[in-house]
mmCIF file of C-alpha atoms and ligand atoms in Angstrom:
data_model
loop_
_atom_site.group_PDB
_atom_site.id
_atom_site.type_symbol
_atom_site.label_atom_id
_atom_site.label_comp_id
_atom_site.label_asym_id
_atom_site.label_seq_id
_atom_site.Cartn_x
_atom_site.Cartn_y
_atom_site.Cartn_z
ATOM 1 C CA UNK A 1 -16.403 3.723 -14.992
ATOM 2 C CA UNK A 2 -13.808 6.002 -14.414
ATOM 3 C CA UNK A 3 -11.945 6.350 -10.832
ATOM 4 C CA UNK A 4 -8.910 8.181 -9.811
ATOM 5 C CA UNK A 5 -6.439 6.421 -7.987
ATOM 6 C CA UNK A 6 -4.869 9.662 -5.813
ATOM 7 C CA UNK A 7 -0.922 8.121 -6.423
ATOM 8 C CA UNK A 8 1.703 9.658 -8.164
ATOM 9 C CA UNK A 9 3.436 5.958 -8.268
ATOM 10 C CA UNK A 10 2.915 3.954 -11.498
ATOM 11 C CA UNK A 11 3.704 0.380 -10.180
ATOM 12 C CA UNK A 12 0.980 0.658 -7.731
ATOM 13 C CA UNK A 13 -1.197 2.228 -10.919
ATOM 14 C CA UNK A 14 -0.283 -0.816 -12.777
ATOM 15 C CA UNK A 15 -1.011 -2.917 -9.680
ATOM 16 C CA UNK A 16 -3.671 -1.686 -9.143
ATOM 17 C CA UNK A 17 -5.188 -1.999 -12.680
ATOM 18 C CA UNK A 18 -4.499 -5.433 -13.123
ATOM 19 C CA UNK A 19 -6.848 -6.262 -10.522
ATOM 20 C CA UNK A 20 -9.344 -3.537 -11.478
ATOM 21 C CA UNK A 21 -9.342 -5.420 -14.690
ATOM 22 C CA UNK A 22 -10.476 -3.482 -17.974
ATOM 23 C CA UNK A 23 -13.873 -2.562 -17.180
ATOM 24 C CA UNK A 24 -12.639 0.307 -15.207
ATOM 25 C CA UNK A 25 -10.631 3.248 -16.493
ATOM 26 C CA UNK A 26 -8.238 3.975 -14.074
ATOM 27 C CA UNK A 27 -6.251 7.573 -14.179
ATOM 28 C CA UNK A 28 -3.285 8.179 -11.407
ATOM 29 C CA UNK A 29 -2.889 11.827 -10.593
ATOM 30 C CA UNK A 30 -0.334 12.388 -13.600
ATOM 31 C CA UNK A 31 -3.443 11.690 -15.410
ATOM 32 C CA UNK A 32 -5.887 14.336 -14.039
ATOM 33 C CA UNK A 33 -3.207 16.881 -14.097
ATOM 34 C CA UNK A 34 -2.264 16.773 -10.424
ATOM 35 C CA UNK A 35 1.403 16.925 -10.048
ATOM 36 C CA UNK A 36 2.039 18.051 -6.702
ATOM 37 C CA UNK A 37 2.655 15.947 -3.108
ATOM 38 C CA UNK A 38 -1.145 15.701 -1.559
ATOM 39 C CA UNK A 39 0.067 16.244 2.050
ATOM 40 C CA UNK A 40 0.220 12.809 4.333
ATOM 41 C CA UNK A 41 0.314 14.396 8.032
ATOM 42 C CA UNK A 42 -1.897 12.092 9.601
ATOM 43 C CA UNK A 43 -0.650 9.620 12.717
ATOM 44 C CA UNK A 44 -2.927 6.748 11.074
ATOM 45 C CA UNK A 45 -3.071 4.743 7.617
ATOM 46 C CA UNK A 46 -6.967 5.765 7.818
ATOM 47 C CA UNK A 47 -6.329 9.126 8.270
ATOM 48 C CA UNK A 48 -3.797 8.964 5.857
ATOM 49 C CA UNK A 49 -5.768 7.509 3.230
ATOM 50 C CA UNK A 50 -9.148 9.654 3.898
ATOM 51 C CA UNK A 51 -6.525 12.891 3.619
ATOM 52 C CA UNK A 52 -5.249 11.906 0.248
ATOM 53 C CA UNK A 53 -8.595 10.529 -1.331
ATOM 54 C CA UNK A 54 -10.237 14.168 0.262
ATOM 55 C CA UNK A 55 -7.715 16.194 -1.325
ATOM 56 C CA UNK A 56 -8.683 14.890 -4.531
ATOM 57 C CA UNK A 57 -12.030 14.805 -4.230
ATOM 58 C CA UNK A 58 -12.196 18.701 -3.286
ATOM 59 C CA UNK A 59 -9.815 19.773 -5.674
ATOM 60 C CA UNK A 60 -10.226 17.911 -8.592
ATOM 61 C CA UNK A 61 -14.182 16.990 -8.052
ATOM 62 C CA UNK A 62 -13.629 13.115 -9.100
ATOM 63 C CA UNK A 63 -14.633 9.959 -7.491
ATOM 64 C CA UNK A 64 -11.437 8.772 -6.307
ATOM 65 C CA UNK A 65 -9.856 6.541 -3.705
ATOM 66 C CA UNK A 66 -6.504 6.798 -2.054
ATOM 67 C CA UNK A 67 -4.609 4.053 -0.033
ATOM 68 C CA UNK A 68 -1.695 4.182 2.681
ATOM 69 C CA UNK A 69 -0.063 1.056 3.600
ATOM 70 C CA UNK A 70 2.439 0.236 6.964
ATOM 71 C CA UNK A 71 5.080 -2.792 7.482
ATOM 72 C CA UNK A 72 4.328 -3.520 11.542
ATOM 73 C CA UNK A 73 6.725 -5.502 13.112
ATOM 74 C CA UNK A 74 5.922 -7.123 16.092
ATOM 75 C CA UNK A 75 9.587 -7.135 17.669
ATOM 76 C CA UNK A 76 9.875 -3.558 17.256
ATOM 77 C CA UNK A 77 6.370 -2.586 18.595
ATOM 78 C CA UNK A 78 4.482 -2.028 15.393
ATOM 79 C CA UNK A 79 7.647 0.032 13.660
ATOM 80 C CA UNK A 80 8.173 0.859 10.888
ATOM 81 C CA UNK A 81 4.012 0.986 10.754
ATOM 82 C CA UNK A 82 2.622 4.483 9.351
ATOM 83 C CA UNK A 83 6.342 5.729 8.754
ATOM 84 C CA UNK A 84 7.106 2.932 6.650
ATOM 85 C CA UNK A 85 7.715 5.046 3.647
ATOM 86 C CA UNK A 86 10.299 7.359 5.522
ATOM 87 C CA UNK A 87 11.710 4.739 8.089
ATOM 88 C CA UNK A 88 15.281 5.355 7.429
ATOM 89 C CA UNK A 89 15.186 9.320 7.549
ATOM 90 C CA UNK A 90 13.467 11.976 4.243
ATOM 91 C CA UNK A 91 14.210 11.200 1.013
ATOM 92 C CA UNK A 92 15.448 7.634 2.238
ATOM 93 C CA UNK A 93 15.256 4.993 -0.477
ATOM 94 C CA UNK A 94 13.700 1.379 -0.612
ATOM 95 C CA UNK A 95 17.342 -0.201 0.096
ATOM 96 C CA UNK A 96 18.116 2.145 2.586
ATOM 97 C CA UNK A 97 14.554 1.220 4.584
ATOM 98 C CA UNK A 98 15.234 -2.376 4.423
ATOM 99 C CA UNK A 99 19.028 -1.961 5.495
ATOM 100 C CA UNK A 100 17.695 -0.424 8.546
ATOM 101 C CA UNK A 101 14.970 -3.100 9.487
ATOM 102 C CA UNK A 102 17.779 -5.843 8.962
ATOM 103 C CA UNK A 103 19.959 -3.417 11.473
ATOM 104 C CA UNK A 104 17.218 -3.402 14.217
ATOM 105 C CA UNK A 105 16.114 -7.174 13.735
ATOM 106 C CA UNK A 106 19.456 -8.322 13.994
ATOM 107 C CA UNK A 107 19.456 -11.458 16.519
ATOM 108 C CA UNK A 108 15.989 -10.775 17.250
ATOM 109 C CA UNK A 109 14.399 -14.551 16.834
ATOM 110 C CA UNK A 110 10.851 -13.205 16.587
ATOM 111 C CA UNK A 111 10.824 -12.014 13.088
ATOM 112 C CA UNK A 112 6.593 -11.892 12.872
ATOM 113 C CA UNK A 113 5.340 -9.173 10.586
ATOM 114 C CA UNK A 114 2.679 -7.715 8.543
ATOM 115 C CA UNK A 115 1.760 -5.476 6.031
ATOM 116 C CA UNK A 116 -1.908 -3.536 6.449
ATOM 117 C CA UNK A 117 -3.433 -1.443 3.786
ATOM 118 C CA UNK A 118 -6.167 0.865 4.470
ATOM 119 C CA UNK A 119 -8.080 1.770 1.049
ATOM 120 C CA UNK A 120 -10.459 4.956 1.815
ATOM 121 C CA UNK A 121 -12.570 5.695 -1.327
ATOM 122 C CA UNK A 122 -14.699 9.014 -1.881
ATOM 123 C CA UNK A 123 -17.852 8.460 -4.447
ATOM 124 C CA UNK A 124 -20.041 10.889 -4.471
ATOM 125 C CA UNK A 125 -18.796 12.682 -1.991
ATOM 126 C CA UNK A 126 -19.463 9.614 0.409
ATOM 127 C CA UNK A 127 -16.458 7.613 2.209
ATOM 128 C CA UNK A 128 -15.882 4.235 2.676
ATOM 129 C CA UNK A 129 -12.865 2.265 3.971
ATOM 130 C CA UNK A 130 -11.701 -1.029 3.283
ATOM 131 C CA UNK A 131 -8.832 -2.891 5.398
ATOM 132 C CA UNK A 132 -6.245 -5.798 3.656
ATOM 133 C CA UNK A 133 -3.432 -7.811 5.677
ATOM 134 C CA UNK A 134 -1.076 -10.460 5.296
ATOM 135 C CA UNK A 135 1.177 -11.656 7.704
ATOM 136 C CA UNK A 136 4.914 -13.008 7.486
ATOM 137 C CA UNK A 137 8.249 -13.092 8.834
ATOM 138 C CA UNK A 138 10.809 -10.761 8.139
ATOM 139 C CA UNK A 139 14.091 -12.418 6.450
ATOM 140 C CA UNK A 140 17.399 -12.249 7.501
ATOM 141 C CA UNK A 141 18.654 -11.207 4.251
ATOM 142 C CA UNK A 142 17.109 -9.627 1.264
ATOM 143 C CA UNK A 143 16.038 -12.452 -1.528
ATOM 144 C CA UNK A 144 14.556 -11.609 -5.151
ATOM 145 C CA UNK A 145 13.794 -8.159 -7.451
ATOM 146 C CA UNK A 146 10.866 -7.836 -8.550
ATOM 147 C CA UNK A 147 8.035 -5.880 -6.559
ATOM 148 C CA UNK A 148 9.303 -3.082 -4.502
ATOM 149 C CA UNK A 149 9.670 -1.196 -0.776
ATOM 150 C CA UNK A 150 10.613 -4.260 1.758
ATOM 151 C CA UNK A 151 9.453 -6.538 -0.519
ATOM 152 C CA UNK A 152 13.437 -8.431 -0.853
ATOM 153 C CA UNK A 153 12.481 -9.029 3.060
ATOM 154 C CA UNK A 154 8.843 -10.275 3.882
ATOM 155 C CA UNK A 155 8.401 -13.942 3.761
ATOM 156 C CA UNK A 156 4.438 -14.459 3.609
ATOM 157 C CA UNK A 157 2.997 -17.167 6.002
ATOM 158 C CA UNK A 158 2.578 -20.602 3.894
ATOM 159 C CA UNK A 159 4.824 -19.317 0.802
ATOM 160 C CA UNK A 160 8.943 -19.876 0.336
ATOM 161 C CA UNK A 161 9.314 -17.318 -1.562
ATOM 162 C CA UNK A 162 9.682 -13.388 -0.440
ATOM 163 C CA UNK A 163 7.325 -11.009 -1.871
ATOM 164 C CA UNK A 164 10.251 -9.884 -4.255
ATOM 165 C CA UNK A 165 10.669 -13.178 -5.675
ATOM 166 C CA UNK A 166 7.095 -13.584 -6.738
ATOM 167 C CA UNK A 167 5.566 -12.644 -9.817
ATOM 168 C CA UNK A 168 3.334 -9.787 -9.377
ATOM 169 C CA UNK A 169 -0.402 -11.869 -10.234
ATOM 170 C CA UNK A 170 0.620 -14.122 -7.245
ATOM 171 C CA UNK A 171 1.501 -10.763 -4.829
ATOM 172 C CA UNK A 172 -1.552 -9.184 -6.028
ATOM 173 C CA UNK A 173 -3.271 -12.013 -4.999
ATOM 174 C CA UNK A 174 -2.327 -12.526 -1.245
ATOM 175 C CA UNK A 175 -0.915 -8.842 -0.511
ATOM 176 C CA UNK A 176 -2.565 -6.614 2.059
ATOM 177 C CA UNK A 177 -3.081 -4.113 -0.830
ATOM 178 C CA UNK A 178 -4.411 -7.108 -3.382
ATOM 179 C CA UNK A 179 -6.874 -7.951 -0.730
ATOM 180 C CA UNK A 180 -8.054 -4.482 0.472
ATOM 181 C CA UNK A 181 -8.564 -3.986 -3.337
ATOM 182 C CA UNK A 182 -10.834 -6.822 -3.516
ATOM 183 C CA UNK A 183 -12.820 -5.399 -1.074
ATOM 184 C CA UNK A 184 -12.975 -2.116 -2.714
ATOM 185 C CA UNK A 185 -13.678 -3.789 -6.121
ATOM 186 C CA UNK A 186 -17.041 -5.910 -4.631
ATOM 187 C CA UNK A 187 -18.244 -2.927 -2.948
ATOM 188 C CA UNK A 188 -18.133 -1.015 -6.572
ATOM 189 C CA UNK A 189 -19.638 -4.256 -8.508
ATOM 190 C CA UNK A 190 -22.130 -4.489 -6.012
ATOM 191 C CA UNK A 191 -23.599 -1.310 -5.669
HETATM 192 P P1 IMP B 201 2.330 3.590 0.592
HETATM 193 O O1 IMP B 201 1.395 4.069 1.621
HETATM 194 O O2 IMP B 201 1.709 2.597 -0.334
HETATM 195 O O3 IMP B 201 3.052 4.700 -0.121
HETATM 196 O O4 IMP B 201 3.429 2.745 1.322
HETATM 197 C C1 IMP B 201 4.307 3.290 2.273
HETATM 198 C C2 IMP B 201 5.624 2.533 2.225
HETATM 199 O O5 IMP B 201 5.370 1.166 2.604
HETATM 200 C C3 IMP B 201 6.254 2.468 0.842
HETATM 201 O O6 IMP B 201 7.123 3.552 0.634
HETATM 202 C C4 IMP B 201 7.020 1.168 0.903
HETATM 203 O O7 IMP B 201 8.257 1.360 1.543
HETATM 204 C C5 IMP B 201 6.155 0.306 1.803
HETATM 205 N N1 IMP B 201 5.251 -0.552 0.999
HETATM 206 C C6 IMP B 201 3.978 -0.285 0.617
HETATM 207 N N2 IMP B 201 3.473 -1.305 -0.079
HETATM 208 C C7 IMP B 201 4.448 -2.225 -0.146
HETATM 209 C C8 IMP B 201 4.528 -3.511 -0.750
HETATM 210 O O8 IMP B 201 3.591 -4.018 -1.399
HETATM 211 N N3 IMP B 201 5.678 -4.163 -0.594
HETATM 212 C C9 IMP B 201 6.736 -3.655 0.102
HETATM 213 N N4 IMP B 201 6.722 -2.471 0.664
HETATM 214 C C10 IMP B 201 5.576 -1.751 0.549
#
């Protein structure tokens, strides 16, 4: 079956596809032709998500699904949450995000965290949602390079290694976006 994944960013494609598995033909937007930025102006990773999956689905008439993902903090009330992408100002990079988390954590002893994903898929012309979390603690200091985004600084719960120092079957596995995946995967193999 072929699905559109409404991302422009080919780690998450590749993500993504490895727990799709081969059965499915995934195409990114490069794929269907769609090179512009599908606006994100929602306040919400739902109503970012149903935005970005809608935009497809009108313009490009394919079943698709879309997903928007926040880093909430509990010290810092939920921050960097649905901004997570753009924490440290536009056009900020991945470094630049996490240097300004370890900024407003520093000597803050409560370092509880977690990542949610909100997956919102459109098939035929229907919408469904499907949630993934995982919780952690945010490090004091980067560790590891693989993965990406504030991966060098999220510890999950029962692991000793960050995100970044993980190979990426054992991320996919326990990530907020591996598990709202999962969910999206058994709705599509049961239906
Ligand atoms: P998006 O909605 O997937 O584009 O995610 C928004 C932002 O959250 C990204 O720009 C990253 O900074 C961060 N992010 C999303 N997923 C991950 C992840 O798996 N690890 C670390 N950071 C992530």
């Amino acid at each position: 079956m072929k699905i559109v994944f409404a991302t422009h960013n080919l780690h998450k494609k590749s993500e993504a596809a490895a727990i799709l598995g081969p059965q499915w033909e995934l195409l990114a937007l490069p794929d269907i032709g769609c090179l512009e930025d599908i606006p994100e102006t929602a306040d919400t990773l739902q109503g970012n998500a149903l935005q970005k999956a809608h935009y497809v689905f009108d313009h490009f008439h394919a079943n698709c699904f879309a997903d928007d993902t926040g880093l909430e903090i509990e010290a810092l009330d939920g921050a960097p949450g649905v901004f997570s992408a753009r924490y440290a100002g536009e056009g900020c990079s991945y470094s630049d995000n996490v240097q300004k988390v370890l900024r407003e954590m520093k000597g803050i002893t409560n370092r509880k965290a977690c990542f949610k994903t909100v997956v919102a898929l459109i098939l035929d012309g229907q919408e469904y949602l499907f949630e993934g979390r995982v919780d952690g603690q945010i490090l004091t200091t980067p560790r590891g390079s693989e993965g990406f985004g504030y991966d060098p600084v999220f510890l999950p719960d029962g692991f000793d290694k960050s995100f970044a120092e993980m190979d990426a079957s054992l991320k996919n596995s326990i990530s907020h976006r591996g598990r709202a995946m999962q969910k999206l995967i058994s709705f599509l193999q049961n239906r």
